[in-house]
Amino acid sequence: MDKVQRMRILAARDTSLAVFMAQDVAKQAGLRPIKVAALATAVSELTTNIIKYAGNGLVTVQVVEKRYRKGVEVLVQDRGPGIADIEQAMKDHVSTSGTLGLGLPGTRRMVDEFELQSQPGEGTLVRIVVWA
């Protein structure tokens, strides 16, 4: 298994390929099925956001180790419009696109580590980790 796997997100079909890539890495890292499913759902949400808001972006997946435990780290980044108010975007039922507004806050609840950085006009970077 390669140490780091990267994939460009250019179209909606790429979200499925990114999910499969993350699932494969997670299984090889020894994550339990429930953790693999949580990671897959989070990657699906984040890559869908790339298509919806930025048009294209990049997903990076790798196994990480910390104090004798393994996990999978995923970086999802784009150069889209960015998020003007991160605090507001992380609240349930807040949406700028008419959806339910559960994507980012739901993703945060599904993973063990969640970091979001965004600058209006510069893009967004989300880092998630799911530990075995």
PDB file of N, CA, C and O in Angstrom, residues 53-54 76-87 89-90 104 114-127:
ATOM      1  N   TYR A  53     -19.625  23.502  -4.092  1.00  0.00           N
ATOM      2  CA  TYR A  53     -19.213  24.873  -3.796  1.00  0.00           C
ATOM      3  C   TYR A  53     -17.964  25.340  -4.554  1.00  0.00           C
ATOM      4  O   TYR A  53     -17.824  26.527  -4.807  1.00  0.00           O
ATOM      5  N   ALA A  54     -17.063  24.421  -4.876  1.00  0.00           N
ATOM      6  CA  ALA A  54     -15.784  24.842  -5.467  1.00  0.00           C
ATOM      7  C   ALA A  54     -15.583  24.355  -6.904  1.00  0.00           C
ATOM      8  O   ALA A  54     -14.773  24.912  -7.621  1.00  0.00           O
ATOM      9  N   VAL A  76      -9.085  17.207   2.727  1.00  0.00           N
ATOM     10  CA  VAL A  76      -9.945  17.568   1.609  1.00  0.00           C
ATOM     11  C   VAL A  76      -9.778  19.059   1.405  1.00  0.00           C
ATOM     12  O   VAL A  76     -10.059  19.847   2.323  1.00  0.00           O
ATOM     13  N   GLN A  77      -9.296  19.444   0.229  1.00  0.00           N
ATOM     14  CA  GLN A  77      -9.015  20.867   0.022  1.00  0.00           C
ATOM     15  C   GLN A  77      -9.501  21.337  -1.339  1.00  0.00           C
ATOM     16  O   GLN A  77      -9.570  20.577  -2.295  1.00  0.00           O
ATOM     17  N   ASP A  78      -9.849  22.609  -1.382  1.00  0.00           N
ATOM     18  CA  ASP A  78     -10.273  23.224  -2.629  1.00  0.00           C
ATOM     19  C   ASP A  78      -9.821  24.677  -2.641  1.00  0.00           C
ATOM     20  O   ASP A  78      -9.370  25.209  -1.639  1.00  0.00           O
ATOM     21  N   ARG A  79      -9.949  25.282  -3.785  1.00  0.00           N
ATOM     22  CA  ARG A  79      -9.639  26.702  -3.961  1.00  0.00           C
ATOM     23  C   ARG A  79     -10.909  27.448  -4.358  1.00  0.00           C
ATOM     24  O   ARG A  79     -10.883  28.345  -5.197  1.00  0.00           O
ATOM     25  N   GLY A  80     -12.004  27.060  -3.733  1.00  0.00           N
ATOM     26  CA  GLY A  80     -13.304  27.656  -4.024  1.00  0.00           C
ATOM     27  C   GLY A  80     -13.504  28.970  -3.294  1.00  0.00           C
ATOM     28  O   GLY A  80     -12.545  29.613  -2.855  1.00  0.00           O
ATOM     29  N   PRO A  81     -14.754  29.353  -3.107  1.00  0.00           N
ATOM     30  CA  PRO A  81     -15.068  30.652  -2.519  1.00  0.00           C
ATOM     31  C   PRO A  81     -14.750  30.757  -1.030  1.00  0.00           C
ATOM     32  O   PRO A  81     -14.717  31.856  -0.476  1.00  0.00           O
ATOM     33  N   GLY A  82     -14.512  29.630  -0.376  1.00  0.00           N
ATOM     34  CA  GLY A  82     -14.233  29.650   1.058  1.00  0.00           C
ATOM     35  C   GLY A  82     -15.505  29.826   1.871  1.00  0.00           C
ATOM     36  O   GLY A  82     -16.590  29.994   1.331  1.00  0.00           O
ATOM     37  N   ILE A  83     -15.336  29.783   3.175  1.00  0.00           N
ATOM     38  CA  ILE A  83     -16.461  29.906   4.108  1.00  0.00           C
ATOM     39  C   ILE A  83     -16.273  31.202   4.886  1.00  0.00           C
ATOM     40  O   ILE A  83     -15.280  31.358   5.603  1.00  0.00           O
ATOM     41  N   ALA A  84     -17.215  32.098   4.747  1.00  0.00           N
ATOM     42  CA  ALA A  84     -17.097  33.413   5.383  1.00  0.00           C
ATOM     43  C   ALA A  84     -17.213  33.334   6.902  1.00  0.00           C
ATOM     44  O   ALA A  84     -16.492  34.019   7.615  1.00  0.00           O
ATOM     45  N   ASP A  85     -18.107  32.495   7.401  1.00  0.00           N
ATOM     46  CA  ASP A  85     -18.346  32.401   8.841  1.00  0.00           C
ATOM     47  C   ASP A  85     -18.306  30.929   9.254  1.00  0.00           C
ATOM     48  O   ASP A  85     -19.328  30.241   9.218  1.00  0.00           O
ATOM     49  N   ILE A  86     -17.134  30.465   9.647  1.00  0.00           N
ATOM     50  CA  ILE A  86     -16.951  29.056   9.999  1.00  0.00           C
ATOM     51  C   ILE A  86     -17.823  28.667  11.192  1.00  0.00           C
ATOM     52  O   ILE A  86     -18.445  27.609  11.196  1.00  0.00           O
ATOM     53  N   GLU A  87     -17.879  29.514  12.190  1.00  0.00           N
ATOM     54  CA  GLU A  87     -18.684  29.207  13.380  1.00  0.00           C
ATOM     55  C   GLU A  87     -20.141  28.967  13.001  1.00  0.00           C
ATOM     56  O   GLU A  87     -20.769  28.023  13.468  1.00  0.00           O
ATOM     57  N   ALA A  89     -21.231  28.103   9.978  1.00  0.00           N
ATOM     58  CA  ALA A  89     -21.296  26.931   9.105  1.00  0.00           C
ATOM     59  C   ALA A  89     -21.262  25.625   9.894  1.00  0.00           C
ATOM     60  O   ALA A  89     -21.740  24.597   9.405  1.00  0.00           O
ATOM     61  N   MET A  90     -20.717  25.659  11.095  1.00  0.00           N
ATOM     62  CA  MET A  90     -20.611  24.447  11.908  1.00  0.00           C
ATOM     63  C   MET A  90     -21.845  24.211  12.781  1.00  0.00           C
ATOM     64  O   MET A  90     -21.893  23.266  13.550  1.00  0.00           O
ATOM     65  N   LEU A 104     -21.385  19.573   7.428  1.00  0.00           N
ATOM     66  CA  LEU A 104     -20.151  19.808   8.195  1.00  0.00           C
ATOM     67  C   LEU A 104     -20.306  19.447   9.667  1.00  0.00           C
ATOM     68  O   LEU A 104     -19.455  18.743  10.213  1.00  0.00           O
ATOM     69  N   PHE A 114     -11.349  16.629  13.787  1.00  0.00           N
ATOM     70  CA  PHE A 114     -11.908  17.448  12.715  1.00  0.00           C
ATOM     71  C   PHE A 114     -11.310  18.843  12.812  1.00  0.00           C
ATOM     72  O   PHE A 114     -11.382  19.477  13.861  1.00  0.00           O
ATOM     73  N   GLU A 115     -10.707  19.285  11.739  1.00  0.00           N
ATOM     74  CA  GLU A 115     -10.176  20.649  11.667  1.00  0.00           C
ATOM     75  C   GLU A 115     -10.634  21.268  10.359  1.00  0.00           C
ATOM     76  O   GLU A 115     -10.571  20.620   9.309  1.00  0.00           O
ATOM     77  N   LEU A 116     -11.063  22.509  10.417  1.00  0.00           N
ATOM     78  CA  LEU A 116     -11.513  23.208   9.228  1.00  0.00           C
ATOM     79  C   LEU A 116     -10.821  24.558   9.166  1.00  0.00           C
ATOM     80  O   LEU A 116     -10.841  25.311  10.139  1.00  0.00           O
ATOM     81  N   GLN A 117     -10.200  24.836   8.034  1.00  0.00           N
ATOM     82  CA  GLN A 117      -9.584  26.140   7.787  1.00  0.00           C
ATOM     83  C   GLN A 117     -10.166  26.665   6.486  1.00  0.00           C
ATOM     84  O   GLN A 117     -10.251  25.924   5.501  1.00  0.00           O
ATOM     85  N   SER A 118     -10.554  27.926   6.478  1.00  0.00           N
ATOM     86  CA  SER A 118     -11.116  28.491   5.269  1.00  0.00           C
ATOM     87  C   SER A 118     -10.928  29.990   5.253  1.00  0.00           C
ATOM     88  O   SER A 118     -11.016  30.644   6.296  1.00  0.00           O
ATOM     89  N   GLN A 119     -10.670  30.493   4.066  1.00  0.00           N
ATOM     90  CA  GLN A 119     -10.543  31.929   3.848  1.00  0.00           C
ATOM     91  C   GLN A 119     -11.434  32.297   2.670  1.00  0.00           C
ATOM     92  O   GLN A 119     -11.303  31.692   1.601  1.00  0.00           O
ATOM     93  N   PRO A 120     -12.317  33.270   2.841  1.00  0.00           N
ATOM     94  CA  PRO A 120     -13.137  33.696   1.703  1.00  0.00           C
ATOM     95  C   PRO A 120     -12.256  34.078   0.511  1.00  0.00           C
ATOM     96  O   PRO A 120     -11.255  34.780   0.656  1.00  0.00           O
ATOM     97  N   GLY A 121     -12.609  33.538  -0.642  1.00  0.00           N
ATOM     98  CA  GLY A 121     -11.869  33.800  -1.860  1.00  0.00           C
ATOM     99  C   GLY A 121     -10.612  32.966  -2.042  1.00  0.00           C
ATOM    100  O   GLY A 121      -9.966  33.019  -3.081  1.00  0.00           O
ATOM    101  N   GLU A 122     -10.243  32.187  -1.030  1.00  0.00           N
ATOM    102  CA  GLU A 122      -8.997  31.402  -1.075  1.00  0.00           C
ATOM    103  C   GLU A 122      -9.247  29.900  -1.122  1.00  0.00           C
ATOM    104  O   GLU A 122      -8.438  29.161  -1.640  1.00  0.00           O
ATOM    105  N   GLY A 123     -10.321  29.457  -0.492  1.00  0.00           N
ATOM    106  CA  GLY A 123     -10.614  28.032  -0.464  1.00  0.00           C
ATOM    107  C   GLY A 123     -10.741  27.490   0.944  1.00  0.00           C
ATOM    108  O   GLY A 123     -10.720  28.236   1.922  1.00  0.00           O
ATOM    109  N   THR A 124     -10.891  26.178   1.006  1.00  0.00           N
ATOM    110  CA  THR A 124     -11.163  25.489   2.270  1.00  0.00           C
ATOM    111  C   THR A 124     -10.296  24.241   2.376  1.00  0.00           C
ATOM    112  O   THR A 124     -10.062  23.555   1.384  1.00  0.00           O
ATOM    113  N   LEU A 125      -9.836  23.955   3.593  1.00  0.00           N
ATOM    114  CA  LEU A 125      -9.117  22.728   3.907  1.00  0.00           C
ATOM    115  C   LEU A 125      -9.773  22.101   5.122  1.00  0.00           C
ATOM    116  O   LEU A 125      -9.951  22.760   6.150  1.00  0.00           O
ATOM    117  N   VAL A 126     -10.166  20.836   4.973  1.00  0.00           N
ATOM    118  CA  VAL A 126     -10.721  20.080   6.095  1.00  0.00           C
ATOM    119  C   VAL A 126      -9.818  18.882   6.323  1.00  0.00           C
ATOM    120  O   VAL A 126      -9.467  18.162   5.384  1.00  0.00           O
ATOM    121  N   ARG A 127      -9.429  18.676   7.585  1.00  0.00           N
ATOM    122  CA  ARG A 127      -8.628  17.530   7.990  1.00  0.00           C
ATOM    123  C   ARG A 127      -9.454  16.706   8.950  1.00  0.00           C
ATOM    124  O   ARG A 127      -9.970  17.234   9.944  1.00  0.00           O
TER     125      ARG A 127
END
